[in-house]
Amino acid sequence: MKLLFTLLITLCLGYGNIVLAENSAQSSSSNSKYTKLNDRPFGHRRNAPSKVYIICHYSVGQLSFDLPPYIEYIDITIGEETNPVWTGYADHENYSIDIPYLYGEYEITCVTDQNRTLTGTLQFY
């Protein structure tokens, strides 16, 4: 387990806080994108890259997640925590989720089974 975390840390050192890019394999019906959801920064590690992250693929009306094996499930909130636009749940069996059609930029927050909070930004245009 320690070796896995060491390898993950080594691989993640070059990444910034949020990576947002278009997916190279786009379906003909919609523009699919992905974002990297990172651990919320805290304390003195404010600008350090996250050790834990989840890749979220999204398009209009749908989200899917690439969950690492050490995360069993996530609780998902789109929008502000006090007034969410949508909330849901994902795990290894149900990793693709239908969401309402959204337009604009939204914050996504995922809380893992280990009580880690990961955040990112979704842009629907």
Short mmCIF file of C-alpha atoms in Angstrom, two decimals:
data_model
loop_
_atom_site.label_atom_id
_atom_site.label_comp_id
_atom_site.label_asym_id
_atom_site.label_seq_id
_atom_site.Cartn_x
_atom_site.Cartn_y
_atom_site.Cartn_z
CA MET A 1 0.00 0.00 0.00
CA LYS A 2 2.86 2.34 0.84
CA LEU A 3 4.43 1.57 -2.54
CA LEU A 4 1.14 2.41 -4.28
CA PHE A 5 0.92 5.78 -2.55
CA THR A 6 4.58 6.52 -3.31
CA LEU A 7 4.00 5.69 -6.98
CA LEU A 8 0.86 7.82 -7.06
CA ILE A 9 2.66 10.75 -5.45
CA THR A 10 5.49 10.47 -7.97
CA LEU A 11 3.06 10.44 -10.90
CA CYS A 12 1.06 13.40 -9.57
CA LEU A 13 3.94 15.78 -8.83
CA GLY A 14 3.78 17.39 -12.28
CA TYR A 15 0.07 18.17 -12.22
CA GLY A 16 -1.54 21.45 -11.13
CA ASN A 17 -4.69 21.88 -9.05
CA ILE A 18 -7.29 21.45 -11.80
CA VAL A 19 -6.79 20.12 -15.30
CA LEU A 20 -9.56 20.89 -17.76
CA ALA A 21 -9.29 19.74 -21.34
CA GLU A 22 -11.37 18.31 -24.12
CA ASN A 23 -11.41 14.58 -24.45
CA SER A 24 -9.69 13.49 -27.66
CA ALA A 25 -12.26 10.78 -28.33
CA GLN A 26 -15.46 12.79 -28.85
CA SER A 27 -18.75 11.18 -29.62
CA SER A 28 -20.62 12.41 -32.67
CA SER A 29 -23.69 13.51 -30.66
CA SER A 30 -22.02 15.62 -27.94
CA ASN A 31 -18.75 17.24 -26.91
CA SER A 32 -17.36 15.14 -24.09
CA LYS A 33 -14.87 16.74 -21.68
CA TYR A 34 -13.07 15.68 -18.56
CA THR A 35 -11.76 17.34 -15.44
CA LYS A 36 -9.49 16.18 -12.65
CA LEU A 37 -11.08 16.50 -9.21
CA ASN A 38 -8.43 17.13 -6.57
CA ASP A 39 -8.27 17.00 -2.82
CA ARG A 40 -9.14 20.39 -1.32
CA PRO A 41 -5.93 22.22 -0.35
CA PHE A 42 -5.40 22.91 3.33
CA GLY A 43 -2.79 24.47 5.60
CA HIS A 44 0.73 24.89 4.25
CA ARG A 45 0.08 22.65 1.19
CA ARG A 46 -2.07 25.30 -0.52
CA ASN A 47 -0.14 25.28 -3.84
CA ALA A 48 1.12 21.70 -3.75
CA PRO A 49 -0.41 19.18 -6.18
CA SER A 50 -2.97 16.79 -4.80
CA LYS A 51 -2.02 13.21 -3.93
CA VAL A 52 -5.57 11.95 -4.45
CA TYR A 53 -7.70 12.69 -7.50
CA ILE A 54 -10.59 11.34 -9.59
CA ILE A 55 -11.06 11.82 -13.33
CA CYS A 56 -14.58 12.99 -14.18
CA HIS A 57 -15.78 12.73 -17.81
CA TYR A 58 -18.77 14.92 -18.57
CA SER A 59 -21.02 16.10 -21.34
CA VAL A 60 -24.46 17.67 -21.45
CA GLY A 61 -26.73 15.42 -19.40
CA GLN A 62 -24.13 12.88 -18.25
CA LEU A 63 -21.21 12.36 -15.83
CA SER A 64 -18.91 9.37 -15.52
CA PHE A 65 -16.02 8.77 -13.15
CA ASP A 66 -12.76 6.82 -13.26
CA LEU A 67 -12.62 5.74 -9.63
CA PRO A 68 -9.29 4.37 -8.37
CA PRO A 69 -9.51 1.00 -6.60
CA TYR A 70 -8.94 2.50 -3.13
CA ILE A 71 -12.10 4.66 -3.41
CA GLU A 72 -15.27 2.58 -3.14
CA TYR A 73 -17.91 5.29 -3.63
CA ILE A 74 -18.40 9.07 -3.83
CA ASP A 75 -21.22 11.44 -2.94
CA ILE A 76 -21.49 14.12 -5.65
CA THR A 77 -22.75 17.71 -5.42
CA ILE A 78 -22.93 20.07 -8.41
CA GLY A 79 -23.24 23.75 -7.52
CA GLU A 80 -22.82 25.48 -4.18
CA GLU A 81 -22.92 23.29 -1.09
CA THR A 82 -25.62 25.46 0.49
CA ASN A 83 -27.82 25.48 -2.64
CA PRO A 84 -26.89 22.50 -4.86
CA VAL A 85 -28.12 22.20 -8.44
CA TRP A 86 -27.85 18.39 -8.31
CA THR A 87 -26.66 15.69 -5.89
CA GLY A 88 -25.96 12.03 -6.52
CA TYR A 89 -23.86 8.96 -5.84
CA ALA A 90 -21.34 6.90 -7.85
CA ASP A 91 -19.38 3.70 -7.27
CA HIS A 92 -17.48 1.12 -9.34
CA GLU A 93 -20.70 -0.47 -10.63
CA ASN A 94 -22.66 2.76 -11.19
CA TYR A 95 -19.96 5.12 -12.44
CA SER A 96 -22.01 6.73 -15.24
CA ILE A 97 -24.81 9.05 -14.12
CA ASP A 98 -27.50 11.05 -15.89
CA ILE A 99 -27.70 14.67 -14.73
CA PRO A 100 -30.01 17.54 -15.72
CA TYR A 101 -29.07 19.62 -18.75
CA LEU A 102 -26.91 22.45 -17.42
CA TYR A 103 -25.43 25.54 -19.05
CA GLY A 104 -22.53 27.55 -17.67
CA GLU A 105 -19.79 26.87 -15.15
CA TYR A 106 -20.42 24.81 -12.00
CA GLU A 107 -18.29 23.61 -9.11
CA ILE A 108 -18.42 19.87 -8.48
CA THR A 109 -17.67 18.47 -5.05
CA CYS A 110 -17.18 14.77 -4.34
CA VAL A 111 -16.86 13.27 -0.86
CA THR A 112 -15.27 9.81 -0.85
CA ASP A 113 -15.97 6.85 1.42
CA GLN A 114 -12.78 7.88 3.29
CA ASN A 115 -14.35 11.33 3.92
CA ARG A 116 -11.96 13.14 1.55
CA THR A 117 -13.42 16.13 -0.28
CA LEU A 118 -12.40 16.54 -3.93
CA THR A 119 -13.39 19.56 -6.01
CA GLY A 120 -13.27 20.68 -9.61
CA THR A 121 -15.02 22.83 -12.20
CA LEU A 122 -17.42 21.72 -14.92
CA GLN A 123 -18.01 23.96 -17.94
CA PHE A 124 -21.14 23.31 -19.99
CA TYR A 125 -21.39 25.43 -23.19
#
